[in-house]
mmCIF file with all atom_site columns, N, CA and C in Angstrom:
data_model
loop_
_atom_site.group_PDB
_atom_site.id
_atom_site.type_symbol
_atom_site.label_atom_id
_atom_site.label_alt_id
_atom_site.label_comp_id
_atom_site.label_asym_id
_atom_site.label_entity_id
_atom_site.label_seq_id
_atom_site.pdbx_PDB_ins_code
_atom_site.Cartn_x
_atom_site.Cartn_y
_atom_site.Cartn_z
_atom_site.occupancy
_atom_site.B_iso_or_equiv
_atom_site.pdbx_formal_charge
_atom_site.auth_seq_id
_atom_site.auth_comp_id
_atom_site.auth_asym_id
_atom_site.auth_atom_id
_atom_site.pdbx_PDB_model_num
ATOM 1   N N  . SER A 1 1  ? 0.857  -1.229  -0.091  1.00 91.00 ? 125 SER A N  1
ATOM 2   C CA . SER A 1 1  ? -0.064 -0.118  0.211   1.00 91.00 ? 125 SER A CA 1
ATOM 3   C C  . SER A 1 1  ? 0.998  1.224   -0.239  1.00 91.00 ? 125 SER A C  1
ATOM 4   N N  . ASN A 1 2  ? 0.345  2.182   -0.664  1.00 93.00 ? 126 ASN A N  1
ATOM 5   C CA . ASN A 1 2  ? 1.149  3.525   -0.653  1.00 93.00 ? 126 ASN A CA 1
ATOM 6   C C  . ASN A 1 2  ? 0.441  4.478   0.186   1.00 93.00 ? 126 ASN A C  1
ATOM 7   N N  . ARG A 1 3  ? -0.009 3.781   1.520   1.00 92.00 ? 127 ARG A N  1
ATOM 8   C CA . ARG A 1 3  ? -0.589 4.684   2.334   1.00 92.00 ? 127 ARG A CA 1
ATOM 9   C C  . ARG A 1 3  ? 0.089  4.512   3.832   1.00 92.00 ? 127 ARG A C  1
ATOM 10  N N  . THR A 1 4  ? -0.539 5.467   4.673   1.00 91.00 ? 128 THR A N  1
ATOM 11  C CA . THR A 1 4  ? 0.130  5.381   5.862   1.00 91.00 ? 128 THR A CA 1
ATOM 12  C C  . THR A 1 4  ? 1.842  5.595   6.029   1.00 91.00 ? 128 THR A C  1
ATOM 13  N N  . ALA A 1 5  ? 2.261  4.752   7.004   1.00 90.00 ? 129 ALA A N  1
ATOM 14  C CA . ALA A 1 5  ? 3.944  4.810   6.920   1.00 90.00 ? 129 ALA A CA 1
ATOM 15  C C  . ALA A 1 5  ? 4.489  3.937   6.103   1.00 90.00 ? 129 ALA A C  1
ATOM 16  N N  . LEU A 1 6  ? 3.698  3.024   5.441   1.00 91.00 ? 130 LEU A N  1
ATOM 17  C CA . LEU A 1 6  ? 4.439  2.055   4.406   1.00 91.00 ? 130 LEU A CA 1
ATOM 18  C C  . LEU A 1 6  ? 5.422  2.962   3.477   1.00 91.00 ? 130 LEU A C  1
ATOM 19  N N  . PRO A 1 7  ? 5.200  3.765   2.831   1.00 92.00 ? 131 PRO A N  1
ATOM 20  C CA . PRO A 1 7  ? 6.209  4.395   1.696   1.00 92.00 ? 131 PRO A CA 1
ATOM 21  C C  . PRO A 1 7  ? 7.476  4.742   2.533   1.00 92.00 ? 131 PRO A C  1
ATOM 22  N N  . GLU A 1 8  ? 7.483  5.267   3.901   1.00 90.00 ? 132 GLU A N  1
ATOM 23  C CA . GLU A 1 8  ? 8.606  5.483   4.469   1.00 90.00 ? 132 GLU A CA 1
ATOM 24  C C  . GLU A 1 8  ? 9.356  4.520   4.792   1.00 90.00 ? 132 GLU A C  1
ATOM 25  N N  . VAL A 1 9  ? 8.779  3.296   5.270   1.00 90.00 ? 133 VAL A N  1
ATOM 26  C CA . VAL A 1 9  ? 9.332  2.074   5.597   1.00 90.00 ? 133 VAL A CA 1
ATOM 27  C C  . VAL A 1 9  ? 9.874  1.311   4.324   1.00 90.00 ? 133 VAL A C  1
ATOM 28  N N  . VAL A 1 10 ? 9.100  1.249   3.408   1.00 92.00 ? 134 VAL A N  1
ATOM 29  C CA . VAL A 1 10 ? 9.738  0.237   2.156   1.00 92.00 ? 134 VAL A CA 1
ATOM 30  C C  . VAL A 1 10 ? 10.452 1.269   1.526   1.00 92.00 ? 134 VAL A C  1
ATOM 31  N N  . GLY A 1 11 ? 10.602 2.612   1.336   1.00 90.00 ? 135 GLY A N  1
ATOM 32  C CA . GLY A 1 11 ? 11.390 3.230   0.502   1.00 90.00 ? 135 GLY A CA 1
ATOM 33  C C  . GLY A 1 11 ? 11.712 2.770   -0.881  1.00 90.00 ? 135 GLY A C  1
ATOM 34  N N  . ASN A 1 12 ? 12.731 2.467   -1.588  1.00 89.00 ? 136 ASN A N  1
ATOM 35  C CA . ASN A 1 12 ? 12.689 1.907   -2.832  1.00 89.00 ? 136 ASN A CA 1
ATOM 36  C C  . ASN A 1 12 ? 12.666 0.397   -2.819  1.00 89.00 ? 136 ASN A C  1
ATOM 37  N N  . ALA A 1 13 ? 12.507 -0.147  -1.679  1.00 93.00 ? 137 ALA A N  1
ATOM 38  C CA . ALA A 1 13 ? 12.619 -1.652  -1.790  1.00 93.00 ? 137 ALA A CA 1
ATOM 39  C C  . ALA A 1 13 ? 11.442 -2.466  -2.062  1.00 93.00 ? 137 ALA A C  1
ATOM 40  N N  . GLY A 1 14 ? 10.528 -1.924  -2.515  1.00 92.00 ? 138 GLY A N  1
ATOM 41  C CA . GLY A 1 14 ? 9.366  -2.508  -2.685  1.00 92.00 ? 138 GLY A CA 1
ATOM 42  C C  . GLY A 1 14 ? 8.478  -1.936  -3.714  1.00 92.00 ? 138 GLY A C  1
ATOM 43  N N  . VAL A 1 15 ? 7.219  -2.446  -3.928  1.00 94.00 ? 139 VAL A N  1
ATOM 44  C CA . VAL A 1 15 ? 5.975  -2.044  -4.964  1.00 94.00 ? 139 VAL A CA 1
ATOM 45  C C  . VAL A 1 15 ? 5.148  -1.173  -4.020  1.00 94.00 ? 139 VAL A C  1
ATOM 46  N N  . LEU A 1 16 ? 4.700  -0.043  -4.295  1.00 95.00 ? 140 LEU A N  1
ATOM 47  C CA . LEU A 1 16 ? 3.746  0.689   -3.581  1.00 95.00 ? 140 LEU A CA 1
ATOM 48  C C  . LEU A 1 16 ? 2.731  0.868   -4.635  1.00 95.00 ? 140 LEU A C  1
ATOM 49  N N  . VAL A 1 17 ? 1.400  0.411   -4.148  1.00 95.00 ? 141 VAL A N  1
ATOM 50  C CA . VAL A 1 17 ? 0.387  0.833   -5.056  1.00 95.00 ? 141 VAL A CA 1
ATOM 51  C C  . VAL A 1 17 ? -0.843 1.278   -4.207  1.00 95.00 ? 141 VAL A C  1
ATOM 52  N N  . ASP A 1 18 ? -1.868 1.880   -4.895  1.00 95.00 ? 142 ASP A N  1
ATOM 53  C CA . ASP A 1 18 ? -3.128 2.488   -4.346  1.00 95.00 ? 142 ASP A CA 1
ATOM 54  C C  . ASP A 1 18 ? -3.793 1.253   -3.926  1.00 95.00 ? 142 ASP A C  1
ATOM 55  N N  . PRO A 1 19 ? -4.113 0.933   -2.420  1.00 92.00 ? 143 PRO A N  1
ATOM 56  C CA . PRO A 1 19 ? -4.991 -0.247  -2.174  1.00 92.00 ? 143 PRO A CA 1
ATOM 57  C C  . PRO A 1 19 ? -6.217 -0.228  -2.726  1.00 92.00 ? 143 PRO A C  1
ATOM 58  N N  . GLN A 1 20 ? -6.814 0.735   -3.199  1.00 95.00 ? 144 GLN A N  1
ATOM 59  C CA . GLN A 1 20 ? -8.065 0.900   -3.928  1.00 95.00 ? 144 GLN A CA 1
ATOM 60  C C  . GLN A 1 20 ? -8.023 0.559   -5.450  1.00 95.00 ? 144 GLN A C  1
ATOM 61  N N  . ARG A 1 21 ? -6.834 0.389   -5.814  1.00 96.00 ? 145 ARG A N  1
ATOM 62  C CA . ARG A 1 21 ? -6.619 -0.069  -7.189  1.00 96.00 ? 145 ARG A CA 1
ATOM 63  C C  . ARG A 1 21 ? -6.264 -1.354  -7.572  1.00 96.00 ? 145 ARG A C  1
ATOM 64  N N  . ILE A 1 22 ? -7.186 -2.420  -7.506  1.00 96.00 ? 146 ILE A N  1
ATOM 65  C CA . ILE A 1 22 ? -6.698 -3.707  -7.715  1.00 96.00 ? 146 ILE A CA 1
ATOM 66  C C  . ILE A 1 22 ? -6.024 -3.741  -9.077  1.00 96.00 ? 146 ILE A C  1
ATOM 67  N N  . ASP A 1 23 ? -6.253 -3.327  -10.045 1.00 97.00 ? 147 ASP A N  1
ATOM 68  C CA . ASP A 1 23 ? -5.669 -3.304  -11.261 1.00 97.00 ? 147 ASP A CA 1
ATOM 69  C C  . ASP A 1 23 ? -4.146 -3.148  -11.223 1.00 97.00 ? 147 ASP A C  1
ATOM 70  N N  . LEU A 1 24 ? -3.926 -2.073  -10.493 1.00 96.00 ? 148 LEU A N  1
ATOM 71  C CA . LEU A 1 24 ? -2.473 -1.761  -10.100 1.00 96.00 ? 148 LEU A CA 1
ATOM 72  C C  . LEU A 1 24 ? -1.604 -2.894  -9.292  1.00 96.00 ? 148 LEU A C  1
ATOM 73  N N  . LEU A 1 25 ? -2.548 -3.329  -8.288  1.00 95.00 ? 149 LEU A N  1
ATOM 74  C CA . LEU A 1 25 ? -2.025 -4.495  -7.570  1.00 95.00 ? 149 LEU A CA 1
ATOM 75  C C  . LEU A 1 25 ? -1.737 -5.584  -8.361  1.00 95.00 ? 149 LEU A C  1
ATOM 76  N N  . ALA A 1 26 ? -2.548 -5.794  -9.118  1.00 97.00 ? 150 ALA A N  1
ATOM 77  C CA . ALA A 1 26 ? -2.653 -7.165  -10.249 1.00 97.00 ? 150 ALA A CA 1
ATOM 78  C C  . ALA A 1 26 ? -1.307 -6.930  -10.948 1.00 97.00 ? 150 ALA A C  1
ATOM 79  N N  . ASP A 1 27 ? -1.318 -5.844  -11.744 1.00 96.00 ? 151 ASP A N  1
ATOM 80  C CA . ASP A 1 27 ? 0.023  -5.494  -12.579 1.00 96.00 ? 151 ASP A CA 1
ATOM 81  C C  . ASP A 1 27 ? 1.238  -5.613  -11.679 1.00 96.00 ? 151 ASP A C  1
ATOM 82  N N  . ALA A 1 28 ? 1.338  -5.214  -10.592 1.00 95.00 ? 152 ALA A N  1
ATOM 83  C CA . ALA A 1 28 ? 2.592  -5.251  -9.813  1.00 95.00 ? 152 ALA A CA 1
ATOM 84  C C  . ALA A 1 28 ? 2.753  -6.683  -9.382  1.00 95.00 ? 152 ALA A C  1
ATOM 85  N N  . ILE A 1 29 ? 1.815  -7.438  -9.235  1.00 96.00 ? 153 ILE A N  1
ATOM 86  C CA . ILE A 1 29 ? 1.945  -9.028  -8.875  1.00 96.00 ? 153 ILE A CA 1
ATOM 87  C C  . ILE A 1 29 ? 2.528  -9.501  -10.261 1.00 96.00 ? 153 ILE A C  1
ATOM 88  N N  . VAL A 1 30 ? 2.061  -9.467  -11.313 1.00 97.00 ? 154 VAL A N  1
ATOM 89  C CA . VAL A 1 30 ? 2.363  -10.068 -12.599 1.00 97.00 ? 154 VAL A CA 1
ATOM 90  C C  . VAL A 1 30 ? 4.001  -9.461  -12.942 1.00 97.00 ? 154 VAL A C  1
ATOM 91  N N  . ARG A 1 31 ? 4.322  -8.236  -12.555 1.00 96.00 ? 155 ARG A N  1
ATOM 92  C CA . ARG A 1 31 ? 5.614  -7.879  -12.831 1.00 96.00 ? 155 ARG A CA 1
ATOM 93  C C  . ARG A 1 31 ? 6.663  -8.519  -11.975 1.00 96.00 ? 155 ARG A C  1
ATOM 94  N N  . ILE A 1 32 ? 6.251  -8.878  -10.523 1.00 95.00 ? 156 ILE A N  1
ATOM 95  C CA . ILE A 1 32 ? 7.069  -9.311  -9.772  1.00 95.00 ? 156 ILE A CA 1
ATOM 96  C C  . ILE A 1 32 ? 7.334  -10.975 -10.277 1.00 95.00 ? 156 ILE A C  1
ATOM 97  N N  . VAL A 1 33 ? 6.205  -11.373 -10.699 1.00 96.00 ? 157 VAL A N  1
ATOM 98  C CA . VAL A 1 33 ? 6.584  -13.068 -11.345 1.00 96.00 ? 157 VAL A CA 1
ATOM 99  C C  . VAL A 1 33 ? 7.224  -13.049 -12.592 1.00 96.00 ? 157 VAL A C  1
ATOM 100 N N  . ALA A 1 34 ? 6.815  -11.988 -13.476 1.00 98.00 ? 158 ALA A N  1
ATOM 101 C CA . ALA A 1 34 ? 7.279  -12.210 -14.821 1.00 98.00 ? 158 ALA A CA 1
ATOM 102 C C  . ALA A 1 34 ? 8.774  -11.651 -14.948 1.00 98.00 ? 158 ALA A C  1
ATOM 103 N N  . ASP A 1 35 ? 9.188  -10.669 -14.044 1.00 97.00 ? 159 ASP A N  1
ATOM 104 C CA . ASP A 1 35 ? 10.733 -9.991  -14.309 1.00 97.00 ? 159 ASP A CA 1
ATOM 105 C C  . ASP A 1 35 ? 11.599 -10.389 -13.452 1.00 97.00 ? 159 ASP A C  1
ATOM 106 N N  . PRO A 1 36 ? 12.195 -11.769 -13.494 1.00 97.00 ? 160 PRO A N  1
ATOM 107 C CA . PRO A 1 36 ? 13.246 -12.203 -12.327 1.00 97.00 ? 160 PRO A CA 1
ATOM 108 C C  . PRO A 1 36 ? 14.384 -10.943 -11.984 1.00 97.00 ? 160 PRO A C  1
ATOM 109 N N  . ALA A 1 37 ? 14.858 -10.300 -12.905 1.00 97.00 ? 161 ALA A N  1
ATOM 110 C CA . ALA A 1 37 ? 15.885 -9.279  -12.666 1.00 97.00 ? 161 ALA A CA 1
ATOM 111 C C  . ALA A 1 37 ? 15.260 -8.168  -11.818 1.00 97.00 ? 161 ALA A C  1
ATOM 112 N N  . TRP A 1 38 ? 14.018 -7.822  -12.165 1.00 96.00 ? 162 TRP A N  1
ATOM 113 C CA . TRP A 1 38 ? 13.388 -6.713  -11.148 1.00 96.00 ? 162 TRP A CA 1
ATOM 114 C C  . TRP A 1 38 ? 12.963 -7.355  -9.918  1.00 96.00 ? 162 TRP A C  1
ATOM 115 N N  . ARG A 1 39 ? 12.502 -8.534  -9.826  1.00 96.00 ? 163 ARG A N  1
ATOM 116 C CA . ARG A 1 39 ? 12.285 -9.332  -8.531  1.00 96.00 ? 163 ARG A CA 1
ATOM 117 C C  . ARG A 1 39 ? 13.764 -9.058  -7.728  1.00 96.00 ? 163 ARG A C  1
ATOM 118 N N  . ALA A 1 40 ? 14.772 -9.700  -8.236  1.00 97.00 ? 164 ALA A N  1
ATOM 119 C CA . ALA A 1 40 ? 15.919 -9.774  -7.807  1.00 97.00 ? 164 ALA A CA 1
ATOM 120 C C  . ALA A 1 40 ? 16.503 -8.368  -7.146  1.00 97.00 ? 164 ALA A C  1
ATOM 121 N N  . GLY A 1 41 ? 16.107 -7.354  -7.788  1.00 96.00 ? 165 GLY A N  1
ATOM 122 C CA . GLY A 1 41 ? 16.805 -6.181  -7.320  1.00 96.00 ? 165 GLY A CA 1
ATOM 123 C C  . GLY A 1 41 ? 15.858 -5.550  -6.102  1.00 96.00 ? 165 GLY A C  1
ATOM 124 N N  . LEU A 1 42 ? 14.710 -5.908  -6.014  1.00 96.00 ? 166 LEU A N  1
ATOM 125 C CA . LEU A 1 42 ? 13.796 -5.723  -5.092  1.00 96.00 ? 166 LEU A CA 1
ATOM 126 C C  . LEU A 1 42 ? 14.300 -6.346  -3.724  1.00 96.00 ? 166 LEU A C  1
ATOM 127 N N  . ILE A 1 43 ? 14.547 -7.787  -3.910  1.00 96.00 ? 167 ILE A N  1
ATOM 128 C CA . ILE A 1 43 ? 15.120 -8.620  -2.985  1.00 96.00 ? 167 ILE A CA 1
ATOM 129 C C  . ILE A 1 43 ? 16.357 -8.227  -2.122  1.00 96.00 ? 167 ILE A C  1
ATOM 130 N N  . GLU A 1 44 ? 17.211 -7.583  -3.192  1.00 96.00 ? 168 GLU A N  1
ATOM 131 C CA . GLU A 1 44 ? 18.475 -7.031  -2.602  1.00 96.00 ? 168 GLU A CA 1
ATOM 132 C C  . GLU A 1 44 ? 18.167 -5.684  -1.912  1.00 96.00 ? 168 GLU A C  1
ATOM 133 N N  . ALA A 1 45 ? 17.273 -4.856  -2.553  1.00 96.00 ? 169 ALA A N  1
ATOM 134 C CA . ALA A 1 45 ? 16.925 -3.415  -1.905  1.00 96.00 ? 169 ALA A CA 1
ATOM 135 C C  . ALA A 1 45 ? 16.310 -3.890  -0.462  1.00 96.00 ? 169 ALA A C  1
ATOM 136 N N  . GLY A 1 46 ? 15.412 -4.734  -0.655  1.00 95.00 ? 170 GLY A N  1
ATOM 137 C CA . GLY A 1 46 ? 14.828 -5.200  0.528   1.00 95.00 ? 170 GLY A CA 1
ATOM 138 C C  . GLY A 1 46 ? 15.739 -5.788  1.717   1.00 95.00 ? 170 GLY A C  1
ATOM 139 N N  . ARG A 1 47 ? 16.479 -6.517  1.389   1.00 94.00 ? 171 ARG A N  1
ATOM 140 C CA . ARG A 1 47 ? 17.580 -6.734  2.621   1.00 94.00 ? 171 ARG A CA 1
ATOM 141 C C  . ARG A 1 47 ? 18.484 -5.754  3.018   1.00 94.00 ? 171 ARG A C  1
ATOM 142 N N  . ALA A 1 48 ? 18.708 -4.694  2.207   1.00 94.00 ? 172 ALA A N  1
ATOM 143 C CA . ALA A 1 48 ? 19.469 -3.424  2.551   1.00 94.00 ? 172 ALA A CA 1
ATOM 144 C C  . ALA A 1 48 ? 18.645 -2.563  3.406   1.00 94.00 ? 172 ALA A C  1
ATOM 145 N N  . ARG A 1 49 ? 17.450 -2.468  2.957   1.00 92.00 ? 173 ARG A N  1
ATOM 146 C CA . ARG A 1 49 ? 16.539 -1.614  3.838   1.00 92.00 ? 173 ARG A CA 1
ATOM 147 C C  . ARG A 1 49 ? 16.243 -2.277  5.156   1.00 92.00 ? 173 ARG A C  1
ATOM 148 N N  . ALA A 1 50 ? 16.039 -3.410  5.256   1.00 90.00 ? 174 ALA A N  1
ATOM 149 C CA . ALA A 1 50 ? 15.709 -4.041  6.501   1.00 90.00 ? 174 ALA A CA 1
ATOM 150 C C  . ALA A 1 50 ? 16.941 -4.061  7.297   1.00 90.00 ? 174 ALA A C  1
ATOM 151 N N  . ALA A 1 51 ? 18.383 -4.035  6.949   1.00 87.00 ? 175 ALA A N  1
ATOM 152 C CA . ALA A 1 51 ? 19.266 -3.640  7.625   1.00 87.00 ? 175 ALA A CA 1
ATOM 153 C C  . ALA A 1 51 ? 19.443 -2.443  8.197   1.00 87.00 ? 175 ALA A C  1
ATOM 154 N N  . ALA A 1 52 ? 19.170 -1.423  7.480   1.00 86.00 ? 176 ALA A N  1
ATOM 155 C CA . ALA A 1 52 ? 18.874 -0.107  7.851   1.00 86.00 ? 176 ALA A CA 1
ATOM 156 C C  . ALA A 1 52 ? 18.023 0.366   8.887   1.00 86.00 ? 176 ALA A C  1
ATOM 157 N N  . LEU A 1 53 ? 17.013 -0.516  8.982   1.00 85.00 ? 177 LEU A N  1
ATOM 158 C CA . LEU A 1 53 ? 15.904 0.002   9.908   1.00 85.00 ? 177 LEU A CA 1
ATOM 159 C C  . LEU A 1 53 ? 15.981 -1.000  11.189  1.00 85.00 ? 177 LEU A C  1
ATOM 160 N N  . GLY A 1 54 ? 17.115 -1.748  11.646  1.00 83.00 ? 178 GLY A N  1
ATOM 161 C CA . GLY A 1 54 ? 17.021 -2.827  12.821  1.00 83.00 ? 178 GLY A CA 1
ATOM 162 C C  . GLY A 1 54 ? 17.063 -1.817  13.938  1.00 83.00 ? 178 GLY A C  1
ATOM 163 N N  . TRP A 1 55 ? 16.606 -2.756  15.000  1.00 87.00 ? 179 TRP A N  1
ATOM 164 C CA . TRP A 1 55 ? 16.466 -2.192  16.391  1.00 87.00 ? 179 TRP A CA 1
ATOM 165 C C  . TRP A 1 55 ? 17.812 -1.599  16.966  1.00 87.00 ? 179 TRP A C  1
ATOM 166 N N  . ASP A 1 56 ? 18.925 -2.444  16.644  1.00 88.00 ? 180 ASP A N  1
ATOM 167 C CA . ASP A 1 56 ? 20.236 -1.962  17.254  1.00 88.00 ? 180 ASP A CA 1
ATOM 168 C C  . ASP A 1 56 ? 20.623 -0.775  16.548  1.00 88.00 ? 180 ASP A C  1
ATOM 169 N N  . ARG A 1 57 ? 20.410 -0.564  15.393  1.00 84.00 ? 181 ARG A N  1
ATOM 170 C CA . ARG A 1 57 ? 20.444 0.766   14.913  1.00 84.00 ? 181 ARG A CA 1
ATOM 171 C C  . ARG A 1 57 ? 19.896 1.960   15.474  1.00 84.00 ? 181 ARG A C  1
ATOM 172 N N  . ALA A 1 58 ? 18.576 1.555   15.562  1.00 84.00 ? 182 ALA A N  1
ATOM 173 C CA . ALA A 1 58 ? 17.602 2.913   16.246  1.00 84.00 ? 182 ALA A CA 1
ATOM 174 C C  . ALA A 1 58 ? 18.085 2.831   17.557  1.00 84.00 ? 182 ALA A C  1
ATOM 175 N N  . ALA A 1 59 ? 18.501 2.011   18.194  1.00 90.00 ? 183 ALA A N  1
ATOM 176 C CA . ALA A 1 59 ? 18.669 2.244   19.803  1.00 90.00 ? 183 ALA A CA 1
ATOM 177 C C  . ALA A 1 59 ? 20.247 3.043   19.792  1.00 90.00 ? 183 ALA A C  1
ATOM 178 N N  . ARG A 1 60 ? 21.217 2.835   18.980  1.00 90.00 ? 184 ARG A N  1
ATOM 179 C CA . ARG A 1 60 ? 22.370 3.450   18.922  1.00 90.00 ? 184 ARG A CA 1
ATOM 180 C C  . ARG A 1 60 ? 21.895 5.245   18.682  1.00 90.00 ? 184 ARG A C  1
ATOM 181 N N  . ALA A 1 61 ? 20.973 5.052   17.505  1.00 88.00 ? 185 ALA A N  1
ATOM 182 C CA . ALA A 1 61 ? 20.722 6.590   17.234  1.00 88.00 ? 185 ALA A CA 1
ATOM 183 C C  . ALA A 1 61 ? 19.802 7.431   18.490  1.00 88.00 ? 185 ALA A C  1
ATOM 184 N N  . TYR A 1 62 ? 19.140 6.730   19.138  1.00 89.00 ? 186 TYR A N  1
ATOM 185 C CA . TYR A 1 62 ? 18.418 7.365   20.308  1.00 89.00 ? 186 TYR A CA 1
ATOM 186 C C  . TYR A 1 62 ? 19.467 7.641   21.376  1.00 89.00 ? 186 TYR A C  1
ATOM 187 N N  . LEU A 1 63 ? 20.298 6.599   21.676  1.00 91.00 ? 187 LEU A N  1
ATOM 188 C CA . LEU A 1 63 ? 21.464 6.910   22.705  1.00 91.00 ? 187 LEU A CA 1
ATOM 189 C C  . LEU A 1 63 ? 22.411 8.049   22.219  1.00 91.00 ? 187 LEU A C  1
ATOM 190 N N  . SER A 1 64 ? 22.675 8.108   21.206  1.00 92.00 ? 188 SER A N  1
ATOM 191 C CA . SER A 1 64 ? 23.319 9.187   20.503  1.00 92.00 ? 188 SER A CA 1
ATOM 192 C C  . SER A 1 64 ? 22.886 10.710  20.705  1.00 92.00 ? 188 SER A C  1
ATOM 193 N N  . LEU A 1 65 ? 21.208 10.525  20.412  1.00 91.00 ? 189 LEU A N  1
ATOM 194 C CA . LEU A 1 65 ? 20.501 11.876  20.513  1.00 91.00 ? 189 LEU A CA 1
ATOM 195 C C  . LEU A 1 65 ? 20.385 12.113  21.882  1.00 91.00 ? 189 LEU A C  1
ATOM 196 N N  . PHE A 1 66 ? 20.076 11.291  22.959  1.00 88.00 ? 190 PHE A N  1
ATOM 197 C CA . PHE A 1 66 ? 19.794 11.753  24.130  1.00 88.00 ? 190 PHE A CA 1
ATOM 198 C C  . PHE A 1 66 ? 21.091 12.078  24.840  1.00 88.00 ? 190 PHE A C  1
ATOM 199 N N  . SER A 1 67 ? 22.231 11.437  24.630  1.00 89.00 ? 191 SER A N  1
ATOM 200 C CA . SER A 1 67 ? 23.819 11.698  25.131  1.00 89.00 ? 191 SER A CA 1
ATOM 201 C C  . SER A 1 67 ? 24.021 13.214  24.594  1.00 89.00 ? 191 SER A C  1
ATOM 202 N N  . SER A 1 68 ? 23.590 13.662  23.536  1.00 90.00 ? 192 SER A N  1
ATOM 203 C CA . SER A 1 68 ? 24.020 15.025  23.042  1.00 90.00 ? 192 SER A CA 1
ATOM 204 C C  . SER A 1 68 ? 23.062 16.035  23.568  1.00 90.00 ? 192 SER A C  1
ATOM 205 N N  . LEU A 1 69 ? 21.934 15.723  24.227  1.00 88.00 ? 193 LEU A N  1
ATOM 206 C CA . LEU A 1 69 ? 21.031 16.880  24.884  1.00 88.00 ? 193 LEU A CA 1
ATOM 207 C C  . LEU A 1 69 ? 21.497 17.535  26.084  1.00 88.00 ? 193 LEU A C  1
ATOM 208 N N  . THR A 1 70 ? 21.584 18.678  25.970  1.00 77.00 ? 194 THR A N  1
ATOM 209 C CA . THR A 1 70 ? 22.090 19.551  27.458  1.00 77.00 ? 194 THR A CA 1
ATOM 210 C C  . THR A 1 70 ? 20.785 19.528  28.289  1.00 77.00 ? 194 THR A C  1
ATOM 211 N N  . PRO A 1 71 ? 21.268 18.924  29.445  1.00 75.00 ? 195 PRO A N  1
ATOM 212 C CA . PRO A 1 71 ? 20.342 19.121  30.835  1.00 75.00 ? 195 PRO A CA 1
ATOM 213 C C  . PRO A 1 71 ? 19.590 20.442  30.760  1.00 75.00 ? 195 PRO A C  1
ATOM 214 N N  . VAL A 1 72 ? 18.125 20.380  31.005  1.00 70.00 ? 196 VAL A N  1
ATOM 215 C CA . VAL A 1 72 ? 17.451 21.385  31.437  1.00 70.00 ? 196 VAL A CA 1
ATOM 216 C C  . VAL A 1 72 ? 17.301 21.754  32.920  1.00 70.00 ? 196 VAL A C  1
ATOM 217 N N  . ALA A 1 73 ? 17.780 23.228  33.130  1.00 65.00 ? 197 ALA A N  1
ATOM 218 C CA . ALA A 1 73 ? 17.738 23.540  34.484  1.00 65.00 ? 197 ALA A CA 1
ATOM 219 C C  . ALA A 1 73 ? 16.207 23.143  35.249  1.00 65.00 ? 197 ALA A C  1
ATOM 220 N N  . ALA A 1 74 ? 16.562 22.811  36.556  1.00 60.00 ? 198 ALA A N  1
ATOM 221 C CA . ALA A 1 74 ? 15.168 22.457  37.251  1.00 60.00 ? 198 ALA A CA 1
ATOM 222 C C  . ALA A 1 74 ? 14.330 23.663  37.612  1.00 60.00 ? 198 ALA A C  1
ATOM 223 N N  . VAL A 1 75 ? 13.179 23.317  37.218  1.00 60.00 ? 199 VAL A N  1
ATOM 224 C CA . VAL A 1 75 ? 12.003 24.552  37.658  1.00 60.00 ? 199 VAL A CA 1
ATOM 225 C C  . VAL A 1 75 ? 11.817 24.693  38.811  1.00 60.00 ? 199 VAL A C  1
ATOM 226 N N  . ARG A 1 76 ? 11.865 25.754  39.305  1.00 61.00 ? 200 ARG A N  1
ATOM 227 C CA . ARG A 1 76 ? 11.249 25.937  40.734  1.00 61.00 ? 200 ARG A CA 1
ATOM 228 C C  . ARG A 1 76 ? 10.003 26.546  40.924  1.00 61.00 ? 200 ARG A C  1
#
């Protein structure tokens, strides 16, 4: 689906279609089945995208962000 957060998560590693357009979904499925080179490219891109979105990487990014914050003075 090309709705909600899926485009951000998928990036260029998948096929995004309007979920209301069954014809476009069918076309995408046919292309994936009929075009092995394109399918292989999507698989490779998907693996790279999944590696970029792992929990370890997210945790390190948050730790870095929180470590860089300056403590706020206590409010009296």
